[in-house]
CSV table of C-alpha atoms in Angstrom, one decimal:
chain,number,residue,atom,x,y,z
A,1,MET,CA,150.3,65.4,195.0
A,2,SER,CA,147.0,64.4,196.5
A,3,LEU,CA,144.2,62.8,194.5
A,4,SER,CA,142.2,66.1,194.4
A,5,ASP,CA,145.3,67.9,193.2
A,6,GLN,CA,145.7,65.2,190.5
A,7,ALA,CA,142.1,65.6,189.5
A,8,LEU,CA,142.4,69.4,189.3
A,9,ALA,CA,145.6,69.1,187.2
A,10,GLN,CA,143.8,66.7,184.9
A,11,GLN,CA,140.9,69.0,184.6
A,12,VAL,CA,143.2,71.9,183.7
A,13,GLU,CA,145.1,69.8,181.1
A,14,ASN,CA,141.8,68.7,179.6
A,15,ALA,CA,140.6,72.3,179.4
A,16,ILE,CA,143.8,73.4,177.7
A,17,ALA,CA,143.7,70.5,175.2
A,18,ALA,CA,140.0,71.3,174.4
A,19,ASP,CA,140.9,74.7,173.1
A,20,ILE,CA,142.2,74.5,169.5
A,21,ARG,CA,144.1,77.8,169.9
A,22,VAL,CA,146.5,76.2,172.5
A,23,ALA,CA,145.9,72.4,172.1
A,24,GLY,CA,149.1,70.5,171.4
A,25,LEU,CA,151.5,73.0,172.8
A,26,PRO,CA,154.2,71.6,175.2
A,27,ILE,CA,152.6,72.6,178.5
A,28,VAL,CA,153.0,70.9,181.8
A,29,VAL,CA,150.5,71.4,184.6
A,30,ARG,CA,151.1,70.9,188.4
A,31,ALA,CA,148.6,71.4,191.2
A,32,ALA,CA,149.0,71.8,194.9
A,33,ASP,CA,146.2,72.9,197.2
A,34,GLY,CA,144.3,74.6,194.4
A,35,GLU,CA,147.4,76.5,193.2
A,36,ILE,CA,148.2,75.7,189.6
A,37,SER,CA,151.6,76.0,188.1
A,38,ILE,CA,152.1,76.0,184.4
A,39,LYS,CA,155.3,75.6,182.5
A,40,GLY,CA,156.2,75.1,178.9
A,41,VAL,CA,156.3,77.1,175.7
A,42,VAL,CA,153.6,78.9,173.7
A,43,ASP,CA,154.0,80.8,170.5
A,44,THR,CA,152.6,84.2,171.4
A,45,MET,CA,151.7,86.3,174.4
A,46,THR,CA,148.0,86.0,173.3
A,47,GLN,CA,148.3,82.2,173.8
A,48,LYS,CA,149.9,82.8,177.2
A,49,GLU,CA,147.0,85.0,178.2
A,50,LEU,CA,144.5,82.5,176.9
A,51,VAL,CA,146.0,79.7,178.9
A,52,HIS,CA,145.8,81.9,182.0
A,53,ALA,CA,142.1,82.7,181.3
A,54,ILE,CA,141.3,79.0,180.7
A,55,VAL,CA,143.0,77.9,183.9
A,56,GLN,CA,141.5,80.8,186.0
A,57,GLY,CA,138.0,79.8,184.8
A,58,ILE,CA,138.2,76.3,186.3
A,59,GLN,CA,136.3,75.7,189.6
A,60,GLY,CA,138.7,74.9,192.4
A,61,VAL,CA,141.7,76.9,191.0
A,62,LYS,CA,142.7,79.4,193.7
A,63,ARG,CA,145.9,80.8,192.0
A,64,VAL,CA,147.7,80.4,188.7
A,65,THR,CA,151.5,80.7,188.4
A,66,MET,CA,153.0,80.9,184.9
A,67,VAL,CA,156.5,82.1,185.5
A,68,GLU,CA,157.9,79.1,183.6
A,69,LEU,CA,155.5,79.5,180.6
A,70,ILE,CA,157.8,80.9,177.9
A,71,VAL,CA,156.6,82.9,174.9
A,72,ARG,CA,158.5,81.7,171.8
A,73,GLU,CA,158.2,85.0,170.0
A,74,GLU,CA,160.1,86.7,172.9
A,75,ILE,CA,162.9,84.2,172.5
A,76,THR,CA,163.4,84.9,168.8
A,77,ASP,CA,163.2,88.7,169.0
């Protein structure tokens, strides 16, 4: 991961942590050439959509992949 990728990943992590609705959830961010990959667990589909919106709104993000971001309510249903 290049320095700019590290900076972008850090910016994404900070943005997620700054939103009380998703702060503290077990989410891992990776960046490569402006493409962000998110994995972890959220409680609801609304939170997953919110994470996507937060990440998409960050300058420098070209694409967001969240295939590995699992919604807990889907696991228990």
